[in-house]
XYZ file of C-alpha atoms in Angstrom:
252
model
C -0.598 33.533 -2.420
C 3.176 33.714 -2.626
C 3.646 32.557 0.983
C 6.365 29.923 0.919
C 8.021 28.018 3.715
C 11.128 25.944 2.983
C 10.802 22.525 4.625
C 14.297 21.447 3.583
C 17.101 23.730 2.365
C 19.629 22.228 -0.055
C 22.473 23.350 2.243
C 21.089 21.455 5.269
C 22.029 17.898 6.134
C 18.800 16.600 7.700
C 18.751 13.478 9.830
C 14.996 13.089 9.875
C 12.282 15.674 9.519
C 8.656 14.613 9.685
C 5.444 16.647 9.660
C 2.172 14.896 10.437
C -0.961 16.208 8.708
C -4.603 15.030 8.736
C -5.415 12.334 6.169
C -7.749 13.146 3.275
C -10.746 10.936 2.471
C -9.098 9.569 -0.689
C -8.225 6.260 0.974
C -11.900 5.572 1.836
C -12.787 4.984 -1.809
C -10.210 2.171 -2.075
C -9.968 -1.179 -0.320
C -8.274 -0.694 3.048
C -5.390 -2.904 4.151
C -5.055 -2.973 7.931
C -1.553 -2.179 9.126
C -0.654 -0.403 5.881
C -3.373 1.915 4.507
C -2.547 5.350 5.961
C -4.221 6.296 9.232
C -1.366 8.644 10.038
C -0.572 10.975 7.131
C 2.255 13.388 6.566
C 5.529 14.091 4.811
C 9.149 13.493 5.676
C 12.633 14.398 4.475
C 15.928 12.687 5.280
C 19.541 12.962 4.115
C 20.554 10.016 6.322
C 19.285 7.017 4.319
C 21.251 7.277 1.043
C 24.794 8.682 0.819
C 25.752 11.301 -1.755
C 28.197 8.794 -3.239
C 25.394 6.237 -3.694
C 23.217 8.953 -5.262
C 26.019 9.695 -7.751
C 26.269 6.015 -8.659
C 22.498 5.836 -9.170
C 22.545 9.022 -11.250
C 25.107 7.386 -13.542
C 22.657 4.490 -14.074
C 20.017 7.085 -15.076
C 22.461 8.944 -17.340
C 23.515 5.771 -19.143
C 19.918 4.640 -19.652
C 18.619 8.048 -20.739
C 21.561 8.504 -23.147
C 19.844 5.807 -25.283
C 16.801 8.020 -25.797
C 15.349 11.161 -24.309
C 12.284 13.291 -24.931
C 12.162 16.083 -27.520
C 10.770 18.191 -24.677
C 12.216 18.975 -21.259
C 11.175 15.875 -19.301
C 12.524 12.373 -19.983
C 11.764 9.198 -18.076
C 13.397 5.799 -17.716
C 11.502 2.986 -15.996
C 13.759 -0.018 -15.339
C 10.739 -2.129 -14.292
C 8.597 -1.854 -17.426
C 11.445 -0.800 -19.734
C 9.665 2.469 -20.685
C 12.101 5.053 -22.084
C 11.300 8.478 -23.543
C 12.322 8.643 -27.196
C 11.417 11.776 -29.155
C 7.696 12.381 -28.662
C 6.993 8.753 -27.704
C 8.153 5.897 -25.460
C 9.915 2.673 -26.395
C 10.523 -0.507 -24.423
C 14.215 -0.356 -23.619
C 14.558 -4.139 -23.260
C 12.848 -4.963 -26.558
C 14.401 -2.052 -28.464
C 18.011 -2.700 -27.441
C 17.830 -6.456 -26.709
C 21.100 -8.045 -25.545
C 22.928 -4.703 -25.877
C 21.300 -3.766 -22.563
C 24.031 -5.798 -20.793
C 26.592 -3.312 -22.175
C 24.656 -0.437 -20.583
C 23.774 -1.808 -17.127
C 25.457 -4.281 -14.786
C 24.159 -6.640 -12.096
C 25.826 -4.273 -9.573
C 23.655 -1.407 -10.863
C 20.479 -3.388 -10.275
C 21.700 -4.637 -6.857
C 22.340 -1.029 -5.762
C 18.900 -0.008 -7.056
C 17.249 -2.822 -5.020
C 19.227 -1.986 -1.885
C 18.356 1.709 -2.066
C 14.674 0.904 -2.701
C 14.602 -1.373 0.368
C 16.163 1.256 2.633
C 13.652 3.875 1.490
C 10.798 1.421 2.039
C 12.000 0.698 5.592
C 12.352 4.414 6.348
C 8.773 5.124 5.187
C 7.410 2.191 7.208
C 9.224 3.438 10.308
C 7.943 7.023 9.899
C 4.316 5.923 9.487
C 4.413 3.124 12.054
C 3.595 0.311 9.638
C 5.358 -2.923 8.676
C 7.564 -2.595 5.586
C 6.495 -6.165 4.665
C 2.924 -4.889 4.166
C 4.095 -2.388 1.486
C 4.610 -3.318 -2.148
C 6.515 -1.486 -4.822
C 4.046 -0.253 -7.458
C 4.120 1.374 -10.880
C 5.117 3.785 -12.142
C 8.509 3.851 -10.401
C 10.937 5.739 -12.649
C 13.969 7.983 -13.174
C 13.276 11.521 -14.387
C 15.637 13.921 -16.137
C 14.312 17.474 -16.438
C 15.861 20.467 -18.211
C 14.543 23.755 -19.563
C 13.773 22.551 -23.109
C 10.290 23.651 -24.148
C 7.547 21.021 -23.718
C 6.590 19.214 -26.929
C 3.869 16.874 -25.589
C 1.698 16.672 -22.448
C 4.233 14.143 -21.064
C 6.742 17.014 -20.865
C 4.424 19.132 -18.704
C 5.615 17.938 -15.317
C 4.797 21.167 -13.435
C 1.010 20.810 -13.007
C -0.356 20.351 -9.460
C -1.571 16.804 -8.845
C -2.471 14.195 -6.239
C -0.749 10.821 -6.694
C -3.627 8.744 -5.276
C -6.051 10.429 -7.678
C -3.678 10.171 -10.659
C -2.550 6.561 -10.121
C -5.042 4.935 -7.705
C -2.590 2.285 -6.497
C -0.269 4.746 -4.714
C -0.409 4.915 -0.900
C 3.107 6.187 -0.195
C 5.279 8.164 -2.608
C 8.994 8.826 -2.327
C 11.551 10.796 -4.311
C 15.278 10.271 -4.208
C 17.090 13.327 -5.553
C 20.192 12.695 -7.635
C 21.399 16.260 -8.238
C 21.741 19.530 -6.323
C 19.453 22.565 -6.414
C 21.405 25.777 -7.338
C 24.526 23.773 -8.294
C 23.244 21.440 -11.023
C 20.009 23.253 -11.871
C 17.828 26.255 -11.045
C 14.083 26.105 -10.361
C 12.799 22.542 -10.046
C 11.961 22.649 -6.347
C 9.298 20.274 -5.043
C 6.263 22.160 -3.708
C 3.520 20.932 -1.361
C 0.521 23.181 -1.981
C -1.235 23.720 1.341
C -4.143 26.063 2.045
C -2.582 29.429 2.801
C 1.051 28.576 1.984
C 3.435 26.433 -0.035
C 6.033 24.165 1.601
C 9.069 23.545 -0.587
C 11.816 20.941 -0.639
C 15.078 21.921 -2.287
C 16.657 18.854 -3.923
C 20.075 17.662 -2.800
C 21.848 14.518 -4.063
C 20.995 11.641 -1.719
C 17.998 13.431 -0.163
C 14.826 11.350 0.171
C 11.436 13.010 0.519
C 8.397 10.825 1.153
C 4.715 11.369 1.833
C 1.290 9.770 1.907
C -0.158 9.879 -1.599
C -3.624 11.381 -0.942
C -5.030 14.905 -1.393
C -3.447 15.936 1.901
C -0.258 16.167 -0.182
C -1.279 18.088 -3.310
C 2.041 18.959 -4.964
C 3.904 20.110 -8.038
C 7.439 20.595 -9.301
C 8.584 24.078 -10.320
C 9.799 24.525 -13.893
C 13.537 23.969 -14.270
C 15.109 27.228 -15.514
C 18.649 26.008 -16.244
C 20.767 22.871 -15.861
C 19.529 19.303 -15.420
C 17.568 17.835 -12.517
C 17.745 14.079 -11.908
C 15.506 12.187 -9.490
C 13.854 8.829 -9.061
C 10.230 8.399 -7.998
C 9.671 5.203 -5.986
C 6.056 4.393 -5.187
C 4.418 1.950 -2.783
C 0.976 0.409 -2.507
C -0.756 -1.517 0.273
C -2.613 -3.669 -2.261
C -0.576 -6.767 -3.224
C -2.564 -6.983 -6.492
C -0.844 -3.770 -7.609
C 2.626 -4.843 -6.513
C 5.549 -5.127 -8.943
C 8.923 -6.823 -8.580
C 12.374 -5.238 -8.603
C 13.837 -4.822 -12.090
C 15.895 -7.705 -13.427
C 18.736 -7.407 -15.922
C 17.460 -9.457 -18.865
């Protein structure tokens, strides 16, 4: 209890850090896809896939989208794929709610950057786990998050509970996070924590940093509460099952 090891400091510029860990049995209860379903499990961090400048441009996409809504509590989400946007205590469909006005908010360049970044992250994950990136499919939910220290108003605002992505979502096989703001500069708290037996392993967010991991119980995790400032990130999730695949977002 209280034993913490920092896997990635916000002040470091990491080329590639990867830690292999034994796979849980979570994948056995789902259909296996040879050449994709994890046989090698672990977690990685890199600052060498997305530049800080690209992260700033992507954060501006998130800021513009989230400026249209936002949760009453401390955690807001924007999903460009489904159109889900936090609004008060509920969610609206951005594309239906704002219609043609959406073209005043986002540009084709925004969506092209989003696609390009997603592809690079996908290739990096495939390389780390020794699988073909063509066998991975983007899956839902894949979304921007904006977290501040406003008190939670609904269960959707309670982002800090420990969870396992494969158990929560089923379709997830590989999870990634692209951080869009800096720990200690833009916000306090809000570190990402892997909860291992005997110790916690933390990742301190840094704009442009990508952390990625297999989605089973081998990577039980949580996010610390944000104490001040605003933390932006995007969660990008992949499945091995083509039936659960989704396409890149398209500007209507």
